mmCIF file of C-alpha atoms and ligand atoms in Angstrom:
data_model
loop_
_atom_site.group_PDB
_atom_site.id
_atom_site.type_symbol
_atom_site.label_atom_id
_atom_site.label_comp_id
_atom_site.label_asym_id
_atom_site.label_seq_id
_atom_site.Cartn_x
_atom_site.Cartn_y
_atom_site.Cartn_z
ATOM 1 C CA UNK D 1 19.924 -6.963 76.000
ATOM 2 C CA UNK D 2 17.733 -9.915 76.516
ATOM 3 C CA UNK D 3 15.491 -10.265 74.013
ATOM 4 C CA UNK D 4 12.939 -13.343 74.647
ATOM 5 C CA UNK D 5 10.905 -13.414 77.760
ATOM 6 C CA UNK D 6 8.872 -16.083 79.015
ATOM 7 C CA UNK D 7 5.195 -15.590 81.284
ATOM 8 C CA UNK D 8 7.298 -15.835 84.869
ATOM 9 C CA UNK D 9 7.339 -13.193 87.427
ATOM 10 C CA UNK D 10 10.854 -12.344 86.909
ATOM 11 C CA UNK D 11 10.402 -11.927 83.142
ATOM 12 C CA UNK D 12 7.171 -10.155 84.178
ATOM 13 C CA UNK D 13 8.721 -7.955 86.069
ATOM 14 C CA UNK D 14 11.703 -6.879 83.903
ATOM 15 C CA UNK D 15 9.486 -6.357 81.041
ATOM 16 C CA UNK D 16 7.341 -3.838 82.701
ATOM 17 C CA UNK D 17 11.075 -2.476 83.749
ATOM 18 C CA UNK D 18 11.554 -2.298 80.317
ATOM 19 C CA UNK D 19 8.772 -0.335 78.843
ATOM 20 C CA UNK D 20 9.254 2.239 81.846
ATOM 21 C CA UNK D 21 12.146 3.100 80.741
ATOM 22 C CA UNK D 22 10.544 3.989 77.532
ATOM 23 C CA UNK D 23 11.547 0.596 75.529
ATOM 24 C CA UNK D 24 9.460 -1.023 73.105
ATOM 25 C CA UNK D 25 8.300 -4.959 73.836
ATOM 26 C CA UNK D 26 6.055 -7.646 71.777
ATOM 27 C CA UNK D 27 3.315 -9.195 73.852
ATOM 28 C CA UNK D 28 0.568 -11.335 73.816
ATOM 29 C CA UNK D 29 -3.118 -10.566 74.011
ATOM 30 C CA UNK D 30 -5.932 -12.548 73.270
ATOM 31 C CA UNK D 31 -6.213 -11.534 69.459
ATOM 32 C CA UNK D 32 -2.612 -11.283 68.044
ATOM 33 C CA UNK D 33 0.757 -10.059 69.538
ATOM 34 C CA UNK D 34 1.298 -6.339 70.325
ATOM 35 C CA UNK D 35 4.269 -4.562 70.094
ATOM 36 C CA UNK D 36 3.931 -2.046 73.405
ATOM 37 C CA UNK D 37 5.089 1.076 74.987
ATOM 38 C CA UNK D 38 4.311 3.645 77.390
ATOM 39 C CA UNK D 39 1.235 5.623 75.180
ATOM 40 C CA UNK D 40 1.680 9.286 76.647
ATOM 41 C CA UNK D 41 6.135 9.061 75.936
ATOM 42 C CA UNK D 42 6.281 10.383 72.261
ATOM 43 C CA UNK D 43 9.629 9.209 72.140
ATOM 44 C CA UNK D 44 8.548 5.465 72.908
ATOM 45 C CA UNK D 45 5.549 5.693 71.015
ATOM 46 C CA UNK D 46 7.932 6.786 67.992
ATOM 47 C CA UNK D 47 10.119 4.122 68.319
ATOM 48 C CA UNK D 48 7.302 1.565 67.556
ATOM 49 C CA UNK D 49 6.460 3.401 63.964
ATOM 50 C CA UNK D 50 10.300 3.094 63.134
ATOM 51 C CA UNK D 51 10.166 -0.720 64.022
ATOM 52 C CA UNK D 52 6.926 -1.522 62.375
ATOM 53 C CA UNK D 53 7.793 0.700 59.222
ATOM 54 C CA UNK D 54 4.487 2.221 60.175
ATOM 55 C CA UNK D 55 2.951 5.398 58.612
ATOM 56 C CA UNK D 56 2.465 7.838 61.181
ATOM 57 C CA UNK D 57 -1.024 8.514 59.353
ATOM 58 C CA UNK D 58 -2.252 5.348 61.072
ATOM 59 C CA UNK D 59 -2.960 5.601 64.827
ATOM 60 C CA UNK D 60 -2.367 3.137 67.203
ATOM 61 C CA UNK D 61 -4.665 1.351 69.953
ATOM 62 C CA UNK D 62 -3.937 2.440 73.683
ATOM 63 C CA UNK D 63 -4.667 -0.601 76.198
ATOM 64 C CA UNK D 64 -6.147 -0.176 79.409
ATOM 65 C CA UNK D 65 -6.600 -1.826 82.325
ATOM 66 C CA UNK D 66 -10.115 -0.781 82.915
ATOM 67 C CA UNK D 67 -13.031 1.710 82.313
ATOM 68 C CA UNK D 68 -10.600 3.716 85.201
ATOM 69 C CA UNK D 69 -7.377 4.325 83.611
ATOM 70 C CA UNK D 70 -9.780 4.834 80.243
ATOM 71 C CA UNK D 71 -10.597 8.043 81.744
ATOM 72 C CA UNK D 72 -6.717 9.155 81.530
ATOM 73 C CA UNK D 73 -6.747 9.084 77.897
ATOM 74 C CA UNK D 74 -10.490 10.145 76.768
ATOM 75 C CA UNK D 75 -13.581 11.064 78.633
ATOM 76 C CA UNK D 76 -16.369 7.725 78.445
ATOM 77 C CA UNK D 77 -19.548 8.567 77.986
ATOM 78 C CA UNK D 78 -22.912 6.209 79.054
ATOM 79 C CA UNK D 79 -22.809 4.379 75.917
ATOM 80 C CA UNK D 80 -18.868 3.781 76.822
ATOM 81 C CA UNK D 81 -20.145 2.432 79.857
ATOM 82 C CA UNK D 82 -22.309 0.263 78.979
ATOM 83 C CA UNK D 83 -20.205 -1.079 76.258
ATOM 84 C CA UNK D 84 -17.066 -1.652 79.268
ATOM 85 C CA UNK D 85 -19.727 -3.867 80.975
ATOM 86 C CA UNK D 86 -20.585 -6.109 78.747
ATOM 87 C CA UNK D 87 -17.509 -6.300 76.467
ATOM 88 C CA UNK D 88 -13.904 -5.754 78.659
ATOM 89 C CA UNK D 89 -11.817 -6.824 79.069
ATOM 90 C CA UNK D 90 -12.088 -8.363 76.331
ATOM 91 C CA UNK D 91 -11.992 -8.098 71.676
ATOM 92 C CA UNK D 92 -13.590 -4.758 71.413
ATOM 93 C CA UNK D 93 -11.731 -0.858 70.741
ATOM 94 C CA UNK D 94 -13.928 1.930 71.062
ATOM 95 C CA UNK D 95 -13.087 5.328 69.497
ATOM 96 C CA UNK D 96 -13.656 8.399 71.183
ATOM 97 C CA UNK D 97 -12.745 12.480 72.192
ATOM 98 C CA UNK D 98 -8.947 12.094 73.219
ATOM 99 C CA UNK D 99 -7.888 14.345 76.264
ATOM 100 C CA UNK D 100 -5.328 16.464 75.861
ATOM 101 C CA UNK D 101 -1.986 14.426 77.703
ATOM 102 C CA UNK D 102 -2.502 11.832 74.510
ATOM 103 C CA UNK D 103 0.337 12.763 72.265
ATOM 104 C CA UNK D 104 -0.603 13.567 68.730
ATOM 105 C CA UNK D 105 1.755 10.424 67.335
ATOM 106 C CA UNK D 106 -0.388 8.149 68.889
ATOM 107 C CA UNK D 107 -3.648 9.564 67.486
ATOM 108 C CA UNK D 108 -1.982 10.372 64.289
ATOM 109 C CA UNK D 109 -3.140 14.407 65.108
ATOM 110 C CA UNK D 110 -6.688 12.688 65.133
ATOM 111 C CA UNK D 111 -8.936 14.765 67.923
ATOM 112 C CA UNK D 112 -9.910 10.702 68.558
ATOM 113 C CA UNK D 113 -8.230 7.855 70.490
ATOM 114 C CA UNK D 114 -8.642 3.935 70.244
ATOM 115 C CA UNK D 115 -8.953 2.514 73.663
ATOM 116 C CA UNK D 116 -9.283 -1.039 74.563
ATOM 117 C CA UNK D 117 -8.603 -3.390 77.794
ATOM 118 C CA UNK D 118 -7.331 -6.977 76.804
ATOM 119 C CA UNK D 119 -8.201 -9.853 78.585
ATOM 120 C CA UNK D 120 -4.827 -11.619 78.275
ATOM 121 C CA UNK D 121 -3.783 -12.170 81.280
ATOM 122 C CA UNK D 122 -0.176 -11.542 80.650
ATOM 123 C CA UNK D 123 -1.066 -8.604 79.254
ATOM 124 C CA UNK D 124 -2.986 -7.443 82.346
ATOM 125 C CA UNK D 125 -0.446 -8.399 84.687
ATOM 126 C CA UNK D 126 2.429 -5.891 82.920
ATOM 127 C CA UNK D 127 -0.361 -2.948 82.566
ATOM 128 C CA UNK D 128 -0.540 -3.867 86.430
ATOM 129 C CA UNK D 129 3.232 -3.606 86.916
ATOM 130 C CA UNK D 130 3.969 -0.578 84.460
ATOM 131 C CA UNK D 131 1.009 1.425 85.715
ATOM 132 C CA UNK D 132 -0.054 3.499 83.060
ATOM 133 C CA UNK D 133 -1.644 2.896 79.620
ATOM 134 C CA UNK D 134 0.244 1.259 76.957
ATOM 135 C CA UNK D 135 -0.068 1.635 72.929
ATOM 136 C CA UNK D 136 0.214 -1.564 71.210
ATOM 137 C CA UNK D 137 -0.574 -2.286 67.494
ATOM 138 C CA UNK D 138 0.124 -5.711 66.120
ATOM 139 C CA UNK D 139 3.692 -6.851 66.205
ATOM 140 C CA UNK D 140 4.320 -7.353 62.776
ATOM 141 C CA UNK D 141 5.951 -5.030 59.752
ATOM 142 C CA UNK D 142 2.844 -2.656 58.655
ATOM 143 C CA UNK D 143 0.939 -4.499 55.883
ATOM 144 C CA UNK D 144 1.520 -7.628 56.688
ATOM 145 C CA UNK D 145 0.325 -10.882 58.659
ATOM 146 C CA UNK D 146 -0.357 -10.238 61.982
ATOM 147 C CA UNK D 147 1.431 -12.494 64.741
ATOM 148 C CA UNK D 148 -0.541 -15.339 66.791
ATOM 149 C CA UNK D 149 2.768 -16.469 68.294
ATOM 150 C CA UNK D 150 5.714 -15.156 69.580
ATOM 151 C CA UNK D 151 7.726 -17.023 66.865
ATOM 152 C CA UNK D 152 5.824 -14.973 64.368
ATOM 153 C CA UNK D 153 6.983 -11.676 65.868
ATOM 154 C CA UNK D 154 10.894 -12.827 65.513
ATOM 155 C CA UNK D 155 10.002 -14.064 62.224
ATOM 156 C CA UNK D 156 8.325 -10.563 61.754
ATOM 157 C CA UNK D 157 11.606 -8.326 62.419
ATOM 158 C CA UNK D 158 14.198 -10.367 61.856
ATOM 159 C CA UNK D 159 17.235 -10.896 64.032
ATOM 160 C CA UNK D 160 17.296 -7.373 65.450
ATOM 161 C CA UNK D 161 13.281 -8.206 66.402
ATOM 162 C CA UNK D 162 12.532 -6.117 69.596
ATOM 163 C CA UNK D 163 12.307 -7.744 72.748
ATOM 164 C CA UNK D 164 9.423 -10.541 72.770
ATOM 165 C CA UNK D 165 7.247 -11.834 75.631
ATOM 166 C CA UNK D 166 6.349 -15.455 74.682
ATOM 167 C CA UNK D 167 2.680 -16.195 76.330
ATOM 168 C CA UNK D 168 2.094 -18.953 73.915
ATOM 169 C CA UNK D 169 -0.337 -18.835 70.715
ATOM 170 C CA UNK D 170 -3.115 -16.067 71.143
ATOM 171 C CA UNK D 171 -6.680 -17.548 71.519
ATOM 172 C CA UNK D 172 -8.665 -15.402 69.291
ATOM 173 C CA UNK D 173 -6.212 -15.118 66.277
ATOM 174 C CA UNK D 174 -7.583 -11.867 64.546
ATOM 175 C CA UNK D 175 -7.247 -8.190 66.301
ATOM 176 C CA UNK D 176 -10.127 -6.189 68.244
ATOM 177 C CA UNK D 177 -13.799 -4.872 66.701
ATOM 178 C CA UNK D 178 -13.281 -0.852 66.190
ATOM 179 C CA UNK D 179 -16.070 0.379 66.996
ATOM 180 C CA UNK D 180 -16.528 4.394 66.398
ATOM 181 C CA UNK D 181 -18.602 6.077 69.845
ATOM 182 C CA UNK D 182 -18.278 9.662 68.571
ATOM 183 C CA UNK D 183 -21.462 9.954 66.723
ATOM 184 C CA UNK D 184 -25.332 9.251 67.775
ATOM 185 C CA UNK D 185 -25.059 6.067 65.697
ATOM 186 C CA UNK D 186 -22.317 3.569 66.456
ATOM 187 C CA UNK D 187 -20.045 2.853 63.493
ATOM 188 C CA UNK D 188 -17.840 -0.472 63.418
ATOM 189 C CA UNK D 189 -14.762 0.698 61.421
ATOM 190 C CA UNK D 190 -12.965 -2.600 61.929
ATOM 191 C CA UNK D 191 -14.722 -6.045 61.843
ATOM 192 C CA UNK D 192 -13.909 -8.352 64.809
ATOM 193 C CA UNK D 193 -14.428 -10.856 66.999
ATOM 194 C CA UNK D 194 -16.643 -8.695 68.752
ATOM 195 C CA UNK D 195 -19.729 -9.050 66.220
ATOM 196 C CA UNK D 196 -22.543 -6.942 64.878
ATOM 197 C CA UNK D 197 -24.899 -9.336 66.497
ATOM 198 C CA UNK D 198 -22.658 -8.679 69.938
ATOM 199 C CA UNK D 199 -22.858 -5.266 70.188
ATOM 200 C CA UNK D 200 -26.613 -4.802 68.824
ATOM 201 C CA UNK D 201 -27.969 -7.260 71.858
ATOM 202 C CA UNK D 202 -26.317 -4.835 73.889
ATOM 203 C CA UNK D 203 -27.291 -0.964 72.538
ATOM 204 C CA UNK D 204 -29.829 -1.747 69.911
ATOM 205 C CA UNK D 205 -30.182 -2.620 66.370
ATOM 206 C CA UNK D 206 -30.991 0.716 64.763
ATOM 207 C CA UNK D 207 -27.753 2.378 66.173
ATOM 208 C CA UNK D 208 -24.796 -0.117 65.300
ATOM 209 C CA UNK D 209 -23.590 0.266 61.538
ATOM 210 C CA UNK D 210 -20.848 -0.593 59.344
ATOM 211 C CA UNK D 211 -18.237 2.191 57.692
ATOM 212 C CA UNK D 212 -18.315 2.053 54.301
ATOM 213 C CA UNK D 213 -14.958 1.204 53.888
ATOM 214 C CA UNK D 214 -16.195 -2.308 55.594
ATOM 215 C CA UNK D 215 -18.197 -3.564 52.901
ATOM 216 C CA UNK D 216 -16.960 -5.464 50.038
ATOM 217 C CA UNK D 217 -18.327 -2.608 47.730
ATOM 218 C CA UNK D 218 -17.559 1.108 49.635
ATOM 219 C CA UNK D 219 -15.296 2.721 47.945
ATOM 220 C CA UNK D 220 -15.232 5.508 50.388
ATOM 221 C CA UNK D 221 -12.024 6.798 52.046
ATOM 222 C CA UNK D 222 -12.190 4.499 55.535
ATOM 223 C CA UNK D 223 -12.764 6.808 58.737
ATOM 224 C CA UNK D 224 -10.357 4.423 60.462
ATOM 225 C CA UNK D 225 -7.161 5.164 58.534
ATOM 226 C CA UNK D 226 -5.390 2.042 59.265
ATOM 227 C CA UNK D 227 -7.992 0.290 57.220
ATOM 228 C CA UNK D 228 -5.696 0.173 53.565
ATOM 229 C CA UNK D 229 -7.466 -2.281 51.350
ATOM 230 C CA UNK D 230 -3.229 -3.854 50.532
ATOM 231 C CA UNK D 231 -3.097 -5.408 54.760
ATOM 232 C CA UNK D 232 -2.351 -8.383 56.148
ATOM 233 C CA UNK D 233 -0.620 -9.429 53.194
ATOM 234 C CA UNK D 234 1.343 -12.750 52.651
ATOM 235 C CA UNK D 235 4.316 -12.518 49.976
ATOM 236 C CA UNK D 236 2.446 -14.829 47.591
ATOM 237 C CA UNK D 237 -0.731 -13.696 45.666
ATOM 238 C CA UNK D 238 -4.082 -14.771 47.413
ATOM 239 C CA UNK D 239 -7.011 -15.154 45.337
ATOM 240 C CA UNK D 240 -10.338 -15.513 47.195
ATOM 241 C CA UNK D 241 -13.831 -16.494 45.876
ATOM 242 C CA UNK D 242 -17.738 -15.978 47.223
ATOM 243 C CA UNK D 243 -17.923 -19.262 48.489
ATOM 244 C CA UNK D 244 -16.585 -23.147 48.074
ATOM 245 C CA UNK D 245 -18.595 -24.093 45.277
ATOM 246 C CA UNK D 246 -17.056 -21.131 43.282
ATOM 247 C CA UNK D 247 -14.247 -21.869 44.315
ATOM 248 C CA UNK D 248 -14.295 -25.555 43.225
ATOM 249 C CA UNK D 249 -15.526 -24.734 39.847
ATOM 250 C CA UNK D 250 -12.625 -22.419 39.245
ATOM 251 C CA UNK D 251 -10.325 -25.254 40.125
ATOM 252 C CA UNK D 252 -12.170 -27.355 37.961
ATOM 253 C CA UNK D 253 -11.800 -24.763 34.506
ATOM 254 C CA UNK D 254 -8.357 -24.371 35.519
ATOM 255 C CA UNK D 255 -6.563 -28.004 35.904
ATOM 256 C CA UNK D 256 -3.645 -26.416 35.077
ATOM 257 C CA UNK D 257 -3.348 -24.007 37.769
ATOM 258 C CA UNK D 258 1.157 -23.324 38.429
ATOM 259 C CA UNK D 259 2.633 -26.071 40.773
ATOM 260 C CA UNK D 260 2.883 -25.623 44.312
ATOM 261 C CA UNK D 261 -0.210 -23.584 44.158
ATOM 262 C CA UNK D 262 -1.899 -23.901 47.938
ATOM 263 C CA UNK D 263 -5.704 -24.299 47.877
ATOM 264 C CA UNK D 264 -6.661 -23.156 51.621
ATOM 265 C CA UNK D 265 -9.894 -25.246 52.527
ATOM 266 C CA UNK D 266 -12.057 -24.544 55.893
ATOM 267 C CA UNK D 267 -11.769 -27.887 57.335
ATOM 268 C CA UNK D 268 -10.385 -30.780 56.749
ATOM 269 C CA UNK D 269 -13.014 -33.001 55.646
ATOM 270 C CA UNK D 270 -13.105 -30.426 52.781
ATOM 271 C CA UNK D 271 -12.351 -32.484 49.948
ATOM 272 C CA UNK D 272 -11.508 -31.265 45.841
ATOM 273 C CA UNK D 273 -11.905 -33.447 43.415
ATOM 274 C CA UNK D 274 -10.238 -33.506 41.335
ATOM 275 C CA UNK D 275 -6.955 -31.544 43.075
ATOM 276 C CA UNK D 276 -4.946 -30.552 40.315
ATOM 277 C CA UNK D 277 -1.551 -31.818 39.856
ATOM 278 C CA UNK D 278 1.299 -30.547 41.631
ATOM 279 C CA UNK D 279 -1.414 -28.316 43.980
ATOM 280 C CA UNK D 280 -1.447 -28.929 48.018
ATOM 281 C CA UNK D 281 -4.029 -28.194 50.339
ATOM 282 C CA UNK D 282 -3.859 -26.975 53.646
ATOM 283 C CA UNK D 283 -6.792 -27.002 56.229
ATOM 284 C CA UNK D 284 -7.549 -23.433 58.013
ATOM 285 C CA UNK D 285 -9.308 -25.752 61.009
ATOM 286 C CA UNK D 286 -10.454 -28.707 61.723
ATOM 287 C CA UNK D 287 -13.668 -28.848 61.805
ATOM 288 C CA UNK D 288 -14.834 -26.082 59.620
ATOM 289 C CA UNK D 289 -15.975 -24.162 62.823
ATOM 290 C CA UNK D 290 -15.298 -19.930 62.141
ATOM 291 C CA UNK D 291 -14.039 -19.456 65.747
ATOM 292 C CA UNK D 292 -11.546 -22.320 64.983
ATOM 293 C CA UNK D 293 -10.252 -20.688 61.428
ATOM 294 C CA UNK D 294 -9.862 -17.083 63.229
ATOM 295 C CA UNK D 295 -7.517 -18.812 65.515
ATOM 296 C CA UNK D 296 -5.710 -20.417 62.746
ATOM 297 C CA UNK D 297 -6.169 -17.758 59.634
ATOM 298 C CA UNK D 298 -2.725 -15.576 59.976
ATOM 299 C CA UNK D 299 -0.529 -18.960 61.240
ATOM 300 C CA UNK D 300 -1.827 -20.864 58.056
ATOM 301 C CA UNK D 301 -1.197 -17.907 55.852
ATOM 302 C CA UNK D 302 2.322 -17.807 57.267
ATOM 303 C CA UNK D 303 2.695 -21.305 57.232
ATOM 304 C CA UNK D 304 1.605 -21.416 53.111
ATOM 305 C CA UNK D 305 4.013 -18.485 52.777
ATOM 306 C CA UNK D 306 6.838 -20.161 53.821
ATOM 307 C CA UNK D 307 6.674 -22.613 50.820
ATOM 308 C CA UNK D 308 6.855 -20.070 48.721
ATOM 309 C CA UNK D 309 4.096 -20.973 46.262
ATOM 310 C CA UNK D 310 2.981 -18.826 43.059
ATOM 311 C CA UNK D 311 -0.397 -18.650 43.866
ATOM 312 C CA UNK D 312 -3.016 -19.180 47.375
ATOM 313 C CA UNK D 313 -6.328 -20.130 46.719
ATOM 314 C CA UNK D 314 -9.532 -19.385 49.492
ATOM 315 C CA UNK D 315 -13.339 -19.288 49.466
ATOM 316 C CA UNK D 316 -14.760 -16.542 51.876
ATOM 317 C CA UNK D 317 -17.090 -17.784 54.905
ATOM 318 C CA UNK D 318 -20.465 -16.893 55.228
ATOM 319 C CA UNK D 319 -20.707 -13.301 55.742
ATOM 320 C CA UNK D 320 -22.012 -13.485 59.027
ATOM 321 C CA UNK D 321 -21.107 -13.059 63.063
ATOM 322 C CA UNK D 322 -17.174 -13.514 63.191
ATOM 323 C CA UNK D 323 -16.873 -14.866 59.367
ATOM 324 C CA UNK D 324 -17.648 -11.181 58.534
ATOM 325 C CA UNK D 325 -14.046 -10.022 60.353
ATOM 326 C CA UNK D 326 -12.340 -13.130 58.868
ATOM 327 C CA UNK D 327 -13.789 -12.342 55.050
ATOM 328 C CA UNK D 328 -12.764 -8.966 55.692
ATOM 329 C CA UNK D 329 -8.808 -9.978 56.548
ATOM 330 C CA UNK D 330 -9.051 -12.356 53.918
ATOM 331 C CA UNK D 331 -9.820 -10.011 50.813
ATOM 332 C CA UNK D 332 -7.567 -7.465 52.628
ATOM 333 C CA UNK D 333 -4.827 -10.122 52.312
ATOM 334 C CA UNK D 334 -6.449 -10.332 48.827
ATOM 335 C CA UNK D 335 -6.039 -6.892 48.210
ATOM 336 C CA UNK D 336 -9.658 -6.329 47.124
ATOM 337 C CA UNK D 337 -11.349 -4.327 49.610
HETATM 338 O O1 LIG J 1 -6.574 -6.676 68.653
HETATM 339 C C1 LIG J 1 -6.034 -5.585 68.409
HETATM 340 O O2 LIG J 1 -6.675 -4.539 68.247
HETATM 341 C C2 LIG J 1 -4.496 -5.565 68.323
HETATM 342 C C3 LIG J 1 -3.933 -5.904 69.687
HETATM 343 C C4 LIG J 1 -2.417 -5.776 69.724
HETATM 344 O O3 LIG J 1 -4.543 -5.121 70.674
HETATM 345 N N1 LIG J 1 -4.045 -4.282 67.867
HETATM 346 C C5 LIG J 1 -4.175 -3.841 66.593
HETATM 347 O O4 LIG J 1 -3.604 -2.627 66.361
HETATM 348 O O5 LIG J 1 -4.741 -4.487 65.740
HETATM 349 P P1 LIG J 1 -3.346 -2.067 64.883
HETATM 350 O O6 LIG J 1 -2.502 -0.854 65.089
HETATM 351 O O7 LIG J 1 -2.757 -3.131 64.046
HETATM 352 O O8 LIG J 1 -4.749 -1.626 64.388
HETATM 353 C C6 LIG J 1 -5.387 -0.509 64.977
HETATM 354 C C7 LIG J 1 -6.544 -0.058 64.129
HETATM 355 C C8 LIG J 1 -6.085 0.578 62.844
HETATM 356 O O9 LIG J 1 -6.979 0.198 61.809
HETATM 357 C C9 LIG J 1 -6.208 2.069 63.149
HETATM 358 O O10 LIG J 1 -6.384 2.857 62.002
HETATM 359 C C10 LIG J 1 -7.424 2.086 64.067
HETATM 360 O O11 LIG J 1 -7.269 0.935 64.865
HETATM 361 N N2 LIG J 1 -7.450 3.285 64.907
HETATM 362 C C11 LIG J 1 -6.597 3.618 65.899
HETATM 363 N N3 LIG J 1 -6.906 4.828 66.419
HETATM 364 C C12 LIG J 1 -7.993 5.272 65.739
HETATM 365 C C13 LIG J 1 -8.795 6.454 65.801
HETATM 366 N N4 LIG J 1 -8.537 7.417 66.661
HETATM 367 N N5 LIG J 1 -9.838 6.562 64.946
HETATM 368 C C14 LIG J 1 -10.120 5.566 64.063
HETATM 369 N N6 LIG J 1 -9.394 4.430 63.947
HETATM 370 C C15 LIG J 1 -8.347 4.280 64.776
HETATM 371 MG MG1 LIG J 2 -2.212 -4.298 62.456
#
């Protein structure tokens, strides 16, 4: 079986062939790779858990084309609506009453499905071709980095990685906002691209808060169950830190920090002084710019993993608009949530 795909029509087309037929295939959206299938064929919806090593406690995301073919899997209300308008296709998943043709594997026996409509437009095109909605949670093995490239998915699986569409590195770099519809007041389960500032100049300020599990302190169970505090997770032991000064002055009371430790820095005009010996340091963006480091975050995480090293170093952002979704894969990756 052919197993890489490029963006052409042919490819296109045989891809959407594909996941008719009930296969499984990686593709691109704007915020990190999915691995797809048909969302109402149990059987191809089961495959994906198999490949990803994936809990089946942990639902997955169905993608849409529009508010239309929403209505196939849940019911949106005005809120829904308005939320469509303003936001799709595009970052944002909204969680709401499933109907009744949305297999319980998907929805982990939830009585609540994830919808979202990407804005890829690779992505769009094979929704177009297939026809029906398609579940799709990031192409990687469950707990670890997501993919921005199709590289990364191969990487991911290994040899025997499923089928891959390559549409190039994702723009956005970290996966959708979550964002919980089934109560009076909106709850963001998942931090994203999609921010709290976003969504409040849309509905209101009063009505948009954070789950528990979202904040550096809940302790609650998450309402979103895919939200482990052990994701994301590169091989090597991250350590992260409130901010760059703290950051520095750990460096500074620990010159001897184990060689080949990698000290990730926001930009590159981030200088340490001193840098220990035998440490490297590798830039999450150029300029220091948040939108820039989501793009880069899971690459240069995968990049510092391939070195090996004993220990990664990173100072959070400030915890505010999309540096709130990247501190929150960061101590994730961390494994403090
Ligand atoms: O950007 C994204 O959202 C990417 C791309 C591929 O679309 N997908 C993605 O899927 O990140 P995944 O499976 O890695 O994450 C889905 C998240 C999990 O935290 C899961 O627990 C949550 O969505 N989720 C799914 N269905 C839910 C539901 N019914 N109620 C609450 N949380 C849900
Ligand atoms: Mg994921």
């Amino acid at each position: 079986m052919k197993r890489l795909f490029g963006a052409t029509n042919e490819d296109c087309t045989a891809v959407a062939e594909l996941l008719r037929s009930g296969e499984i295939v990686a593709l691109p959206t704007e915020t990190v790779y999915g691995l797809a299938c048909l969302a109402l064929n149990e059987d191809a919806v089961s495959k994906v858990f198999t490949a990803k090593k994936r809990p089946l406690c942990d639902p997955l995301i169905v993608h849409v084309e529009d508010v239309s073919q929403a209505r196939e899997v849940c019911q949106p209300d005005e809120r829904t609506l308005t939320l469509a308008e303003a936001f799709w296709p595009g970052p944002l998943t909204i969680v709401l009453p499933k109907k009744d043709c949305v297999p319980d594997v998907v929805t982990s026996g939830l009585a609540t499905v994830a919808v979202r409509s990407p804005s890829h437009p690779v992505f769009r095109e094979i929704l177009r071709l297939v026809g029906a909605p398609l579940a799709a949670p990031s192409a990687n093995l469950f707990g670890k980095v997501s993919p921005t490239r199709a590289e990364h998915v191969m990487e991911s699986f290994g040899q025997d990685h499923p089928p891959v569409l390559d549409g190039g590195p994702t723009e956005v770099g970290i996966e959708s906002t979550v964002l919980d519809l089934t109560e009076p007041r909106l709850k963001i389960l998942r931090p994203g691209p999609i921010t709290r500032e976003d969504l409040v100049g849309v509905i209101g300020g009063e009505q948009v808060t954070y789950d528990s599990s979202v904040n550096p302190s809940g302790k609650d169970r998450p309402s979103s169950p895919g939200l482990i505090p052990h994701h994301y997770q590169p091989d090597s032991p991250l350590m992260t830190f409130p901010n760059p000064q703290a950051l520095g002055s750990f460096i500074k009371e620990n010159i001897d920090l184990p060689k080949g430790t990698i000290i990730l820095t926001h930009s590159m005009n981030d200088t340490l002084d001193p840098l220990p010996h035998g440490t490297n340091t590798l830039h999450l963006s150029e300029s220091g710019n948040p939108e820039e480091i989501a793009r880069n975050l899971f690459g240069c995480l995968r990049q510092a993993d391939r070195k090996s090293p004993p220990l990664l170093l990173c100072s959070l952002l400030t915890e505010k608009g999309i540096g709130r979704a990247i501190n929150d894969r960061l101590r994730r990756a961390a494994g403090k949530c």
